[in-house]
């Protein structure tokens, strides 16, 4: 696993111009944590303003369309995200897979479109509660990786994978440290199988009810290279507590 710990805030459908104050506070504080890579993914309406308000942190989109342009009312292409100031985009979040019916093939095409536009990619995978209860969690996530990972030159260098058990997102429930470790090892093995040596350097983030009080424990798990943070990223205070936890571990 290479690179600095990567702590990314996914604001989902939250945020108006008033939240730019939170961005400025996060950006100022990020200078105190040079051993952590910090980023936020605001709603698309705020990407340009967020990029203008921040000097240090990364700025990302939450999704992108497969095509560069066309008659796709309401959609946003990777090229548009790049033009607005985004550095990366999230693809394949479980909310997109579930609520919008996105398939692994859709997610792969989006990831490849993002890479072609010069964006980094955070690819989300994760199992439902019933899949875990049936003992199929690792098989389900492995299949998602096989179907969703972009297959273009240089993909591993600009790819991060976020493991987010669907049943833990926004619920306050978190898998055990042992379960997180086992899944992240399984993901690493699958990435190496897909990409060869390049798969060893893809950062694997954990997501799903990450908060200040559990961040240190989760981030200390082998193969956990950062966190994709939902609700706790909406204020600078709660998000920076997670960044600080990552920084403390990086200094040990």
CSV table of C-alpha atoms in Angstrom, one decimal:
chain,number,residue,atom,x,y,z
A,1,UNK,CA,0.0,0.0,0.0
A,2,UNK,CA,1.5,3.3,-1.1
A,3,UNK,CA,0.9,6.9,-0.5
A,4,UNK,CA,-0.4,9.1,2.3
A,5,UNK,CA,-3.6,8.2,4.2
A,6,UNK,CA,-6.5,9.5,2.1
A,7,UNK,CA,-9.4,11.0,4.0
A,8,UNK,CA,-12.3,12.0,1.7
A,9,UNK,CA,-15.6,13.7,2.7
A,10,UNK,CA,-18.6,12.7,0.6
A,11,UNK,CA,-21.2,15.4,1.1
A,12,UNK,CA,-23.9,13.6,-0.9
A,13,UNK,CA,-26.9,15.8,-1.6
A,14,UNK,CA,-26.0,18.4,1.1
A,15,UNK,CA,-24.5,21.8,0.8
A,16,UNK,CA,-25.2,25.4,-0.3
A,17,UNK,CA,-22.9,28.3,-0.5
A,18,UNK,CA,-23.1,28.7,3.3
A,19,UNK,CA,-21.0,25.6,3.7
A,20,UNK,CA,-18.1,27.2,1.9
A,21,UNK,CA,-17.1,28.3,5.4
A,22,UNK,CA,-16.6,24.7,6.4
A,23,UNK,CA,-14.5,24.2,3.3
A,24,UNK,CA,-12.2,27.1,4.2
A,25,UNK,CA,-11.8,25.8,7.7
A,26,UNK,CA,-10.9,22.3,6.5
A,27,UNK,CA,-8.5,23.7,3.9
A,28,UNK,CA,-6.7,25.9,6.5
A,29,UNK,CA,-6.4,23.0,8.9
A,30,UNK,CA,-5.1,20.6,6.2
A,31,UNK,CA,-1.9,22.6,6.2
A,32,UNK,CA,-1.2,21.3,9.7
A,33,UNK,CA,-1.5,17.7,8.5
A,34,UNK,CA,1.0,17.3,5.7
A,35,UNK,CA,1.1,13.5,6.2
A,36,UNK,CA,-2.6,13.1,5.3
A,37,UNK,CA,-4.2,13.7,1.9
A,38,UNK,CA,-7.5,15.4,2.4
A,39,UNK,CA,-10.4,15.9,0.0
A,40,UNK,CA,-14.1,16.6,-0.2
A,41,UNK,CA,-16.7,15.8,-2.8
A,42,UNK,CA,-19.4,18.5,-2.6
A,43,UNK,CA,-22.5,18.5,-4.7
A,44,UNK,CA,-21.8,19.4,-8.4
A,45,UNK,CA,-23.4,22.9,-7.8
A,46,UNK,CA,-20.5,23.7,-5.4
A,47,UNK,CA,-17.5,22.2,-7.2
A,48,UNK,CA,-16.4,25.4,-8.8
A,49,UNK,CA,-16.9,27.5,-5.7
A,50,UNK,CA,-15.3,24.9,-3.5
A,51,UNK,CA,-12.2,24.8,-5.7
A,52,UNK,CA,-12.0,28.6,-5.5
A,53,UNK,CA,-12.3,28.5,-1.7
A,54,UNK,CA,-9.6,25.8,-1.2
A,55,UNK,CA,-5.9,25.9,-1.9
A,56,UNK,CA,-4.7,22.6,-0.4
A,57,UNK,CA,-7.4,20.0,-0.3
A,58,UNK,CA,-8.6,17.9,-3.2
A,59,UNK,CA,-12.0,18.5,-4.7
A,60,UNK,CA,-14.1,15.8,-6.3
A,61,UNK,CA,-17.4,14.9,-7.9
A,62,UNK,CA,-19.8,12.3,-6.6
A,63,UNK,CA,-20.6,10.7,-10.0
A,64,UNK,CA,-20.1,11.2,-13.7
A,65,UNK,CA,-21.8,10.3,-16.9
A,66,UNK,CA,-20.2,7.8,-19.4
A,67,UNK,CA,-20.4,10.2,-22.3
A,68,UNK,CA,-18.5,13.5,-22.6
A,69,UNK,CA,-21.6,15.4,-23.8
A,70,UNK,CA,-25.0,14.8,-25.4
A,71,UNK,CA,-28.7,14.7,-24.8
A,72,UNK,CA,-28.6,13.5,-21.2
A,73,UNK,CA,-30.7,16.0,-19.3
A,74,UNK,CA,-29.5,16.5,-15.7
A,75,UNK,CA,-26.3,14.5,-16.1
A,76,UNK,CA,-22.7,15.7,-15.7
A,77,UNK,CA,-19.8,14.4,-17.6
A,78,UNK,CA,-16.3,13.8,-16.3
A,79,UNK,CA,-15.0,16.5,-18.7
A,80,UNK,CA,-17.4,19.0,-17.0
A,81,UNK,CA,-16.3,18.0,-13.6
A,82,UNK,CA,-12.7,18.5,-14.6
A,83,UNK,CA,-13.6,21.9,-16.1
A,84,UNK,CA,-15.3,22.9,-12.9
A,85,UNK,CA,-12.1,22.2,-10.9
A,86,UNK,CA,-12.5,18.6,-9.7
A,87,UNK,CA,-9.5,16.4,-9.2
A,88,UNK,CA,-11.4,13.1,-8.9
A,89,UNK,CA,-14.8,11.6,-8.9
A,90,UNK,CA,-16.6,8.9,-6.9
A,91,UNK,CA,-18.2,6.1,-8.9
A,92,UNK,CA,-20.3,3.1,-8.0
A,93,UNK,CA,-21.5,4.3,-4.6
A,94,UNK,CA,-24.1,1.9,-3.2
A,95,UNK,CA,-26.7,4.7,-3.3
A,96,UNK,CA,-26.1,5.0,-7.1
A,97,UNK,CA,-26.1,1.2,-7.6
A,98,UNK,CA,-29.3,0.8,-5.6
A,99,UNK,CA,-31.3,3.9,-6.3
A,100,UNK,CA,-30.3,4.4,-9.9
A,101,UNK,CA,-29.8,0.8,-10.9
A,102,UNK,CA,-26.2,1.1,-11.9
A,103,UNK,CA,-24.5,-2.1,-12.9
A,104,UNK,CA,-20.9,-3.1,-12.6
A,105,UNK,CA,-20.6,-2.4,-16.3
A,106,UNK,CA,-22.0,1.1,-15.8
A,107,UNK,CA,-19.5,1.8,-13.0
A,108,UNK,CA,-16.6,0.5,-15.1
A,109,UNK,CA,-17.6,2.7,-18.0
A,110,UNK,CA,-17.9,5.7,-15.7
A,111,UNK,CA,-14.5,5.0,-14.2
A,112,UNK,CA,-12.9,4.8,-17.6
A,113,UNK,CA,-14.6,8.0,-18.7
A,114,UNK,CA,-13.2,9.8,-15.6
A,115,UNK,CA,-9.7,8.5,-16.2
A,116,UNK,CA,-9.9,9.6,-19.8
A,117,UNK,CA,-10.8,13.1,-18.6
A,118,UNK,CA,-7.8,13.3,-16.3
A,119,UNK,CA,-9.6,12.6,-13.1
A,120,UNK,CA,-8.7,10.3,-10.3
A,121,UNK,CA,-11.3,7.7,-9.3
A,122,UNK,CA,-12.7,6.4,-6.1
A,123,UNK,CA,-14.5,3.2,-6.9
A,124,UNK,CA,-17.0,2.0,-4.2
A,125,UNK,CA,-17.8,-1.6,-3.5
A,126,UNK,CA,-19.7,-3.3,-0.7
A,127,UNK,CA,-22.2,-6.0,0.3
A,128,UNK,CA,-25.7,-5.8,1.8
A,129,UNK,CA,-26.6,-7.2,5.2
A,130,UNK,CA,-28.3,-10.2,3.7
A,131,UNK,CA,-25.2,-11.0,1.6
A,132,UNK,CA,-22.9,-10.8,4.6
A,133,UNK,CA,-25.3,-12.9,6.7
A,134,UNK,CA,-25.2,-15.5,3.9
A,135,UNK,CA,-21.4,-15.7,4.1
A,136,UNK,CA,-21.1,-14.2,0.6
A,137,UNK,CA,-19.5,-10.8,1.5
A,138,UNK,CA,-16.1,-11.4,0.0
A,139,UNK,CA,-17.5,-13.1,-3.1
A,140,UNK,CA,-19.9,-10.3,-3.7
A,141,UNK,CA,-17.2,-7.6,-3.4
A,142,UNK,CA,-14.8,-9.6,-5.5
A,143,UNK,CA,-17.3,-9.8,-8.3
A,144,UNK,CA,-18.0,-6.1,-8.0
A,145,UNK,CA,-14.3,-5.4,-8.4
A,146,UNK,CA,-14.0,-7.8,-11.4
A,147,UNK,CA,-16.9,-6.1,-13.1
A,148,UNK,CA,-16.2,-2.5,-12.1
A,149,UNK,CA,-12.5,-1.9,-12.1
A,150,UNK,CA,-11.3,0.2,-15.1
A,151,UNK,CA,-9.2,-1.6,-17.7
A,152,UNK,CA,-7.1,1.2,-19.3
A,153,UNK,CA,-3.4,1.9,-19.2
A,154,UNK,CA,-2.3,3.6,-15.9
A,155,UNK,CA,-5.6,2.9,-14.1
A,156,UNK,CA,-4.0,1.6,-10.8
A,157,UNK,CA,-2.0,4.8,-10.4
A,158,UNK,CA,-5.2,7.0,-10.3
A,159,UNK,CA,-7.6,4.5,-8.7
A,160,UNK,CA,-8.6,4.1,-5.0
A,161,UNK,CA,-11.2,1.6,-3.9
A,162,UNK,CA,-13.6,2.4,-1.1
A,163,UNK,CA,-15.1,-0.6,0.8
A,164,UNK,CA,-18.4,0.5,2.2
A,165,UNK,CA,-20.6,-2.3,3.6
A,166,UNK,CA,-24.1,-1.1,2.5
A,167,UNK,CA,-25.6,-2.0,5.9
A,168,UNK,CA,-23.1,0.4,7.7
A,169,UNK,CA,-23.7,3.5,5.6
A,170,UNK,CA,-25.4,6.1,7.7
A,171,UNK,CA,-26.6,3.6,10.3
A,172,UNK,CA,-24.0,4.0,13.0
A,173,UNK,CA,-23.2,0.3,12.7
A,174,UNK,CA,-19.6,-0.7,11.9
A,175,UNK,CA,-18.2,-4.1,11.1
A,176,UNK,CA,-15.7,-5.6,13.5
A,177,UNK,CA,-12.0,-4.8,13.1
A,178,UNK,CA,-11.5,-8.5,12.1
A,179,UNK,CA,-14.2,-8.3,9.4
A,180,UNK,CA,-12.7,-5.0,8.0
A,181,UNK,CA,-9.2,-6.6,8.0
A,182,UNK,CA,-10.4,-9.7,6.2
A,183,UNK,CA,-12.3,-7.8,3.6
A,184,UNK,CA,-9.5,-5.4,2.9
A,185,UNK,CA,-7.1,-8.3,2.5
A,186,UNK,CA,-9.5,-9.9,0.1
A,187,UNK,CA,-9.8,-6.7,-1.9
A,188,UNK,CA,-6.0,-6.4,-2.0
A,189,UNK,CA,-5.7,-9.9,-3.3
A,190,UNK,CA,-8.3,-9.3,-6.0
A,191,UNK,CA,-6.7,-6.0,-7.1
A,192,UNK,CA,-3.4,-7.8,-7.5
A,193,UNK,CA,-5.2,-10.5,-9.5
A,194,UNK,CA,-6.7,-7.8,-11.7
A,195,UNK,CA,-3.8,-5.4,-12.1
A,196,UNK,CA,-0.7,-7.5,-11.3
A,197,UNK,CA,2.0,-5.5,-9.3
A,198,UNK,CA,0.1,-2.3,-9.8
A,199,UNK,CA,-2.8,-3.6,-7.7
A,200,UNK,CA,-0.5,-3.6,-4.7
A,201,UNK,CA,-0.4,0.2,-4.7
A,202,UNK,CA,-4.1,1.0,-5.0
A,203,UNK,CA,-5.3,2.6,-1.8
A,204,UNK,CA,-8.2,0.9,-0.2
A,205,UNK,CA,-10.4,3.2,1.9
A,206,UNK,CA,-13.0,2.2,4.5
A,207,UNK,CA,-16.4,3.9,4.5
A,208,UNK,CA,-19.5,3.4,6.5
A,209,UNK,CA,-20.3,5.3,9.7
A,210,UNK,CA,-16.7,6.6,10.1
A,211,UNK,CA,-16.6,9.0,13.0
A,212,UNK,CA,-14.0,10.6,15.3
A,213,UNK,CA,-14.5,8.0,18.0
A,214,UNK,CA,-13.8,5.0,15.7
A,215,UNK,CA,-11.5,6.5,13.1
A,216,UNK,CA,-8.2,5.5,14.9
A,217,UNK,CA,-9.3,1.9,15.3
A,218,UNK,CA,-10.5,1.6,11.7
A,219,UNK,CA,-7.5,3.4,10.2
A,220,UNK,CA,-5.1,1.2,12.1
A,221,UNK,CA,-6.4,-1.9,10.4
A,222,UNK,CA,-3.9,-3.5,7.9
A,223,UNK,CA,-4.6,-2.4,4.3
A,224,UNK,CA,-6.9,0.4,5.3
A,225,UNK,CA,-5.4,3.4,3.5
A,226,UNK,CA,-7.9,6.0,4.4
A,227,UNK,CA,-11.6,6.7,4.8
A,228,UNK,CA,-14.6,7.8,2.8
A,229,UNK,CA,-16.6,9.8,5.2
A,230,UNK,CA,-20.3,10.7,4.9
A,231,UNK,CA,-22.2,12.6,7.5
A,232,UNK,CA,-19.2,13.3,9.7
A,233,UNK,CA,-17.6,15.3,6.8
A,234,UNK,CA,-20.3,18.0,6.8
A,235,UNK,CA,-18.7,20.1,9.5
A,236,UNK,CA,-15.1,21.0,9.7
A,237,UNK,CA,-15.0,20.1,13.4
A,238,UNK,CA,-16.1,16.5,13.0
A,239,UNK,CA,-14.2,15.9,9.7
A,240,UNK,CA,-11.0,17.3,11.1
A,241,UNK,CA,-11.1,15.0,14.1
A,242,UNK,CA,-10.9,12.1,11.6
A,243,UNK,CA,-8.1,13.8,9.7
A,244,UNK,CA,-6.3,14.3,13.0
A,245,UNK,CA,-6.7,10.6,13.8
A,246,UNK,CA,-5.1,9.7,10.5
A,247,UNK,CA,-2.3,12.1,11.1
A,248,UNK,CA,-1.5,10.7,14.5
A,249,UNK,CA,-1.3,7.2,13.1
A,250,UNK,CA,0.9,8.4,10.2
A,251,UNK,CA,3.4,9.9,12.7
A,252,UNK,CA,3.7,6.7,14.8
